Amino acid sequence: MAHPAGPVEPVRFTKNMTFFSNRKQSYEKDNHTLRLTETLDKPLVFIFAWLQASEKHLAKYADFYLDQGFEMLCVHITPWQLVWPVNGSQKVAADVVKFLTNNAFPEGIVIHGFSVGGYLWGECLVKLHADPAGKSVLAKIRGQVWDSLADITEIPVGVPHAVLPHNPTLQGVLRNYINYHMKLFHEEATQYYVKCTHLFHYEPAQCPALLLVSKTDPVGTEKANNRLRSIWESVGVKTSLKCWDKSPHVGHFHKHREEYIDLLLAHLRALDLPMYNRKAKL
């Protein structure tokens, strides 16, 4: 299923969502409902990106997933949208839920999230659990992958790390400010982090999960991810965890490329995706 040589051209879907596809024509949609004018005939991988992720970096994941026969839709939030969720990340989550609710996805959905992308999916879960159609939407999700997943308690570490990767002094200043912000703005921000983190842990999508972490990641820690695995296993979510001895935050794909791809392929092929079921019957 190799796609034509050359870079995949990303197409802006909304302000915070970008499609990566091999199609010569981009997907048309109703701008109000986000309903596509034609049903996706391939499984969709929904990427929940890390802060400050570049399209160049995301295109490497697109190369992999498009080669496997998926379409890829990427959603991201800015640091501002993260620290002011009511006017930021929650509005992005509303668009994600609108898209998931108003489209069919007969070939299924896989979620692949990074770092604070887990928090954004948590905001989506809050909206899905409040929506009468939420259960049917969650049933469309056949598998999930979480790379360098950042527990919400690590926001003061993660945001400075993402925004100022080469300036430890300013990282410290920003870290102090975010700690202050989270204490001061409990009603406007912190209460929402707590609520969506609880749903992410205890009422997740009921499909197999793969967690990818490293011992040296200060943001997506091994301890927090092991705790998450235990909780998910306790609520019936089959969860695998791979922990590398040394690998940077959201850098596992680059640092351990072959092993990362092998883990992804094994995970994807074990999912209840029609594409793989058809192949198995041939």
CSV table of N, CA, C and O in Angstrom, one decimal, residues 46 48 75 89-98 100-101 111 116-141 143-144 146 149 192-207 209 228 231-232 235 237:
chain,number,residue,atom,x,y,z
A,46,PHE,N,-6.3,9.2,14.4
A,46,PHE,CA,-6.5,10.5,15.0
A,46,PHE,C,-5.3,10.8,15.9
A,46,PHE,O,-5.1,10.2,16.9
A,48,PHE,N,-3.2,13.0,18.4
A,48,PHE,CA,-3.3,14.1,19.3
A,48,PHE,C,-1.9,14.6,19.6
A,48,PHE,O,-1.2,13.9,20.3
A,75,VAL,N,-4.7,16.7,15.5
A,75,VAL,CA,-5.2,17.9,16.2
A,75,VAL,C,-4.2,18.3,17.2
A,75,VAL,O,-3.5,17.5,17.8
A,89,SER,N,-8.6,24.9,24.9
A,89,SER,CA,-8.7,23.4,24.6
A,89,SER,C,-10.1,22.9,24.6
A,89,SER,O,-10.4,21.9,23.8
A,90,GLN,N,-11.0,23.4,25.4
A,90,GLN,CA,-12.4,22.9,25.3
A,90,GLN,C,-13.1,23.1,24.0
A,90,GLN,O,-13.9,22.4,23.5
A,91,LYS,N,-12.7,24.3,23.4
A,91,LYS,CA,-13.3,24.6,22.1
A,91,LYS,C,-12.8,23.7,21.0
A,91,LYS,O,-13.5,23.3,20.1
A,92,VAL,N,-11.5,23.4,21.1
A,92,VAL,CA,-10.9,22.4,20.2
A,92,VAL,C,-11.5,21.0,20.4
A,92,VAL,O,-11.8,20.3,19.4
A,93,ALA,N,-11.6,20.6,21.6
A,93,ALA,CA,-12.3,19.3,21.9
A,93,ALA,C,-13.7,19.3,21.4
A,93,ALA,O,-14.1,18.2,20.9
A,94,ALA,N,-14.4,20.4,21.4
A,94,ALA,CA,-15.8,20.4,20.9
A,94,ALA,C,-15.8,20.1,19.4
A,94,ALA,O,-16.7,19.4,18.9
A,95,ASP,N,-14.8,20.6,18.7
A,95,ASP,CA,-14.7,20.4,17.3
A,95,ASP,C,-14.3,18.9,17.0
A,95,ASP,O,-14.9,18.3,16.1
A,96,VAL,N,-13.5,18.3,17.8
A,96,VAL,CA,-13.1,16.9,17.7
A,96,VAL,C,-14.3,16.0,17.9
A,96,VAL,O,-14.6,15.1,17.1
A,97,VAL,N,-15.1,16.3,18.9
A,97,VAL,CA,-16.3,15.5,19.2
A,97,VAL,C,-17.3,15.7,18.1
A,97,VAL,O,-18.0,14.8,17.7
A,98,LYS,N,-17.5,16.9,17.6
A,98,LYS,CA,-18.4,17.2,16.5
A,98,LYS,C,-18.1,16.3,15.3
A,98,LYS,O,-18.9,15.7,14.7
A,100,LEU,N,-16.2,13.6,15.3
A,100,LEU,CA,-16.4,12.1,15.6
A,100,LEU,C,-17.9,11.7,15.6
A,100,LEU,O,-18.3,10.6,15.2
A,101,THR,N,-18.8,12.6,16.1
A,101,THR,CA,-20.2,12.3,16.2
A,101,THR,C,-20.9,12.4,14.8
A,101,THR,O,-21.8,11.6,14.6
A,111,ILE,N,-6.6,6.0,17.9
A,111,ILE,CA,-6.0,7.2,18.5
A,111,ILE,C,-4.6,7.0,18.8
A,111,ILE,O,-4.2,6.0,19.3
A,116,VAL,N,0.8,16.1,26.2
A,116,VAL,CA,-0.5,16.7,26.6
A,116,VAL,C,-1.6,16.4,25.7
A,116,VAL,O,-2.8,16.8,26.0
A,117,GLY,N,-1.4,15.7,24.6
A,117,GLY,CA,-2.5,15.3,23.7
A,117,GLY,C,-3.4,14.4,24.5
A,117,GLY,O,-4.6,14.3,24.2
A,118,GLY,N,-2.9,13.7,25.6
A,118,GLY,CA,-3.8,12.9,26.4
A,118,GLY,C,-4.8,13.8,27.2
A,118,GLY,O,-5.9,13.4,27.4
A,119,TYR,N,-4.3,15.0,27.6
A,119,TYR,CA,-5.2,15.9,28.3
A,119,TYR,C,-6.3,16.3,27.3
A,119,TYR,O,-7.5,16.4,27.7
A,120,LEU,N,-6.0,16.6,26.1
A,120,LEU,CA,-7.0,17.1,25.1
A,120,LEU,C,-8.0,16.0,24.9
A,120,LEU,O,-9.2,16.2,24.8
A,121,TRP,N,-7.5,14.7,24.8
A,121,TRP,CA,-8.5,13.6,24.6
A,121,TRP,C,-9.4,13.5,25.9
A,121,TRP,O,-10.5,13.2,25.8
A,122,GLY,N,-8.8,13.8,27.0
A,122,GLY,CA,-9.6,13.8,28.3
A,122,GLY,C,-10.7,14.8,28.2
A,122,GLY,O,-11.9,14.5,28.6
A,123,GLU,N,-10.5,16.0,27.6
A,123,GLU,CA,-11.5,17.0,27.4
A,123,GLU,C,-12.6,16.5,26.5
A,123,GLU,O,-13.8,16.7,26.6
A,124,CYS,N,-12.1,15.7,25.5
A,124,CYS,CA,-13.1,15.1,24.5
A,124,CYS,C,-14.0,14.1,25.2
A,124,CYS,O,-15.2,14.0,25.0
A,125,LEU,N,-13.3,13.3,26.1
A,125,LEU,CA,-14.1,12.3,26.9
A,125,LEU,C,-15.2,12.9,27.8
A,125,LEU,O,-16.3,12.4,27.9
A,126,VAL,N,-14.8,14.1,28.4
A,126,VAL,CA,-15.8,14.8,29.2
A,126,VAL,C,-17.1,15.1,28.3
A,126,VAL,O,-18.2,14.9,28.7
A,127,LYS,N,-16.8,15.6,27.1
A,127,LYS,CA,-17.9,16.0,26.2
A,127,LYS,C,-18.7,14.7,25.7
A,127,LYS,O,-19.9,14.7,25.6
A,128,LEU,N,-17.9,13.7,25.4
A,128,LEU,CA,-18.6,12.4,24.9
A,128,LEU,C,-19.4,11.8,26.0
A,128,LEU,O,-20.5,11.3,25.7
A,129,HIS,N,-19.0,11.8,27.2
A,129,HIS,CA,-19.8,11.2,28.3
A,129,HIS,C,-21.0,12.0,28.6
A,129,HIS,O,-22.0,11.5,29.1
A,130,ALA,N,-21.1,13.3,28.2
A,130,ALA,CA,-22.2,14.1,28.4
A,130,ALA,C,-23.2,14.1,27.2
A,130,ALA,O,-24.3,14.7,27.2
A,131,ASP,N,-22.7,13.4,26.1
A,131,ASP,CA,-23.5,13.4,24.9
A,131,ASP,C,-24.2,12.1,24.7
A,131,ASP,O,-23.6,11.1,24.9
A,132,PRO,N,-25.5,12.1,24.3
A,132,PRO,CA,-26.3,10.9,24.2
A,132,PRO,C,-25.6,10.0,23.1
A,132,PRO,O,-25.8,8.7,23.2
A,133,ALA,N,-24.9,10.6,22.1
A,133,ALA,CA,-24.3,9.8,21.1
A,133,ALA,C,-22.9,9.3,21.5
A,133,ALA,O,-22.2,8.6,20.7
A,134,GLY,N,-22.4,9.7,22.7
A,134,GLY,CA,-21.0,9.5,23.1
A,134,GLY,C,-20.6,8.0,23.1
A,134,GLY,O,-19.5,7.7,22.6
A,135,LYS,N,-21.5,7.1,23.6
A,135,LYS,CA,-21.1,5.7,23.6
A,135,LYS,C,-20.9,5.1,22.2
A,135,LYS,O,-20.0,4.3,22.0
A,136,SER,N,-21.8,5.5,21.3
A,136,SER,CA,-21.6,5.0,19.9
A,136,SER,C,-20.3,5.5,19.3
A,136,SER,O,-19.7,4.8,18.5
A,137,VAL,N,-19.9,6.7,19.6
A,137,VAL,CA,-18.7,7.3,19.1
A,137,VAL,C,-17.5,6.5,19.7
A,137,VAL,O,-16.6,6.1,18.9
A,138,LEU,N,-17.5,6.3,21.0
A,138,LEU,CA,-16.4,5.5,21.6
A,138,LEU,C,-16.3,4.1,21.1
A,138,LEU,O,-15.2,3.6,21.0
A,139,ALA,N,-17.4,3.5,20.6
A,139,ALA,CA,-17.4,2.2,20.1
A,139,ALA,C,-16.7,2.1,18.7
A,139,ALA,O,-16.2,1.1,18.3
A,140,LYS,N,-16.5,3.3,18.1
A,140,LYS,CA,-15.8,3.4,16.8
A,140,LYS,C,-14.3,3.3,16.9
A,140,LYS,O,-13.6,3.0,16.0
A,141,ILE,N,-13.9,3.6,18.2
A,141,ILE,CA,-12.4,3.6,18.4
A,141,ILE,C,-11.9,2.2,18.7
A,141,ILE,O,-12.4,1.6,19.7
A,143,GLY,N,-8.6,1.1,18.9
A,143,GLY,CA,-7.3,1.0,19.5
A,143,GLY,C,-6.7,2.3,19.9
A,143,GLY,O,-7.1,3.4,19.3
A,144,GLN,N,-5.8,2.4,20.8
A,144,GLN,CA,-5.1,3.6,21.2
A,144,GLN,C,-3.7,3.4,21.5
A,144,GLN,O,-3.2,2.4,22.0
A,146,TRP,N,-0.4,5.7,23.2
A,146,TRP,CA,0.0,6.9,23.9
A,146,TRP,C,1.5,7.0,24.1
A,146,TRP,O,2.1,6.1,24.7
A,149,LEU,N,3.1,10.0,27.3
A,149,LEU,CA,1.8,10.6,27.9
A,149,LEU,C,2.2,11.3,29.2
A,149,LEU,O,2.8,10.8,30.1
A,192,TYR,N,-10.9,21.8,35.6
A,192,TYR,CA,-11.1,21.0,34.4
A,192,TYR,C,-10.1,20.0,34.1
A,192,TYR,O,-10.3,18.9,33.6
A,193,TYR,N,-8.8,20.3,34.5
A,193,TYR,CA,-7.7,19.3,34.4
A,193,TYR,C,-8.1,18.1,35.2
A,193,TYR,O,-7.9,17.0,34.8
A,194,VAL,N,-8.5,18.4,36.5
A,194,VAL,CA,-8.8,17.3,37.4
A,194,VAL,C,-9.9,16.4,36.9
A,194,VAL,O,-9.8,15.2,36.9
A,195,LYS,N,-11.0,17.0,36.3
A,195,LYS,CA,-12.2,16.3,35.9
A,195,LYS,C,-11.8,15.4,34.7
A,195,LYS,O,-12.1,14.2,34.6
A,196,CYS,N,-11.1,16.0,33.7
A,196,CYS,CA,-10.8,15.2,32.5
A,196,CYS,C,-9.8,14.1,32.7
A,196,CYS,O,-9.8,13.1,32.1
A,197,THR,N,-8.8,14.4,33.7
A,197,THR,CA,-7.8,13.4,34.0
A,197,THR,C,-8.5,12.2,34.7
A,197,THR,O,-8.1,11.0,34.4
A,198,HIS,N,-9.5,12.4,35.5
A,198,HIS,CA,-10.2,11.3,36.1
A,198,HIS,C,-10.9,10.5,35.1
A,198,HIS,O,-10.8,9.2,35.1
A,199,LEU,N,-11.6,11.1,34.1
A,199,LEU,CA,-12.2,10.3,33.0
A,199,LEU,C,-11.2,9.6,32.2
A,199,LEU,O,-11.4,8.4,31.8
A,200,PHE,N,-10.1,10.2,31.9
A,200,PHE,CA,-9.1,9.6,31.1
A,200,PHE,C,-8.6,8.3,31.8
A,200,PHE,O,-8.4,7.3,31.1
A,201,HIS,N,-8.4,8.3,33.1
A,201,HIS,CA,-8.0,7.2,33.8
A,201,HIS,C,-9.0,6.1,34.0
A,201,HIS,O,-8.8,4.9,33.9
A,202,TYR,N,-10.2,6.5,34.4
A,202,TYR,CA,-11.2,5.6,34.9
A,202,TYR,C,-12.4,5.3,33.9
A,202,TYR,O,-13.1,4.3,34.1
A,203,GLU,N,-12.6,6.1,32.9
A,203,GLU,CA,-13.6,5.8,31.9
A,203,GLU,C,-13.1,6.0,30.5
A,203,GLU,O,-13.7,6.7,29.7
A,204,PRO,N,-12.1,5.2,30.2
A,204,PRO,CA,-11.4,5.4,28.9
A,204,PRO,C,-12.2,4.7,27.8
A,204,PRO,O,-13.2,4.0,28.1
A,205,ALA,N,-11.8,4.9,26.5
A,205,ALA,CA,-12.4,4.1,25.4
A,205,ALA,C,-12.0,2.6,25.7
A,205,ALA,O,-10.8,2.3,26.1
A,206,GLN,N,-13.0,1.7,25.6
A,206,GLN,CA,-12.7,0.3,25.9
A,206,GLN,C,-12.1,-0.4,24.7
A,206,GLN,O,-12.8,-1.2,24.0
A,207,CYS,N,-10.9,-0.1,24.4
A,207,CYS,CA,-10.1,-0.8,23.4
A,207,CYS,C,-8.7,-0.9,23.8
A,207,CYS,O,-8.2,-0.2,24.6
A,209,ALA,N,-4.8,-0.7,24.4
A,209,ALA,CA,-3.9,0.4,24.5
A,209,ALA,C,-2.4,0.0,24.5
A,209,ALA,O,-2.1,-1.0,25.1
A,228,LEU,N,-1.2,4.3,35.3
A,228,LEU,CA,-2.3,4.4,34.3
A,228,LEU,C,-2.5,3.0,33.8
A,228,LEU,O,-3.7,2.5,33.7
A,231,ILE,N,-4.5,1.0,36.3
A,231,ILE,CA,-5.9,1.5,36.4
A,231,ILE,C,-6.7,0.9,35.2
A,231,ILE,O,-7.8,0.4,35.3
A,232,TRP,N,-6.1,1.1,34.0
A,232,TRP,CA,-6.8,0.7,32.8
A,232,TRP,C,-7.1,-0.9,32.8
A,232,TRP,O,-8.1,-1.3,32.4
A,235,VAL,N,-10.1,-1.7,34.8
A,235,VAL,CA,-11.4,-1.4,34.3
A,235,VAL,C,-11.6,-2.1,32.9
A,235,VAL,O,-12.5,-1.7,32.2
A,237,VAL,N,-9.4,-2.6,30.2
A,237,VAL,CA,-8.7,-2.2,29.0
A,237,VAL,C,-7.4,-2.9,28.9
A,237,VAL,O,-6.5,-2.7,29.8
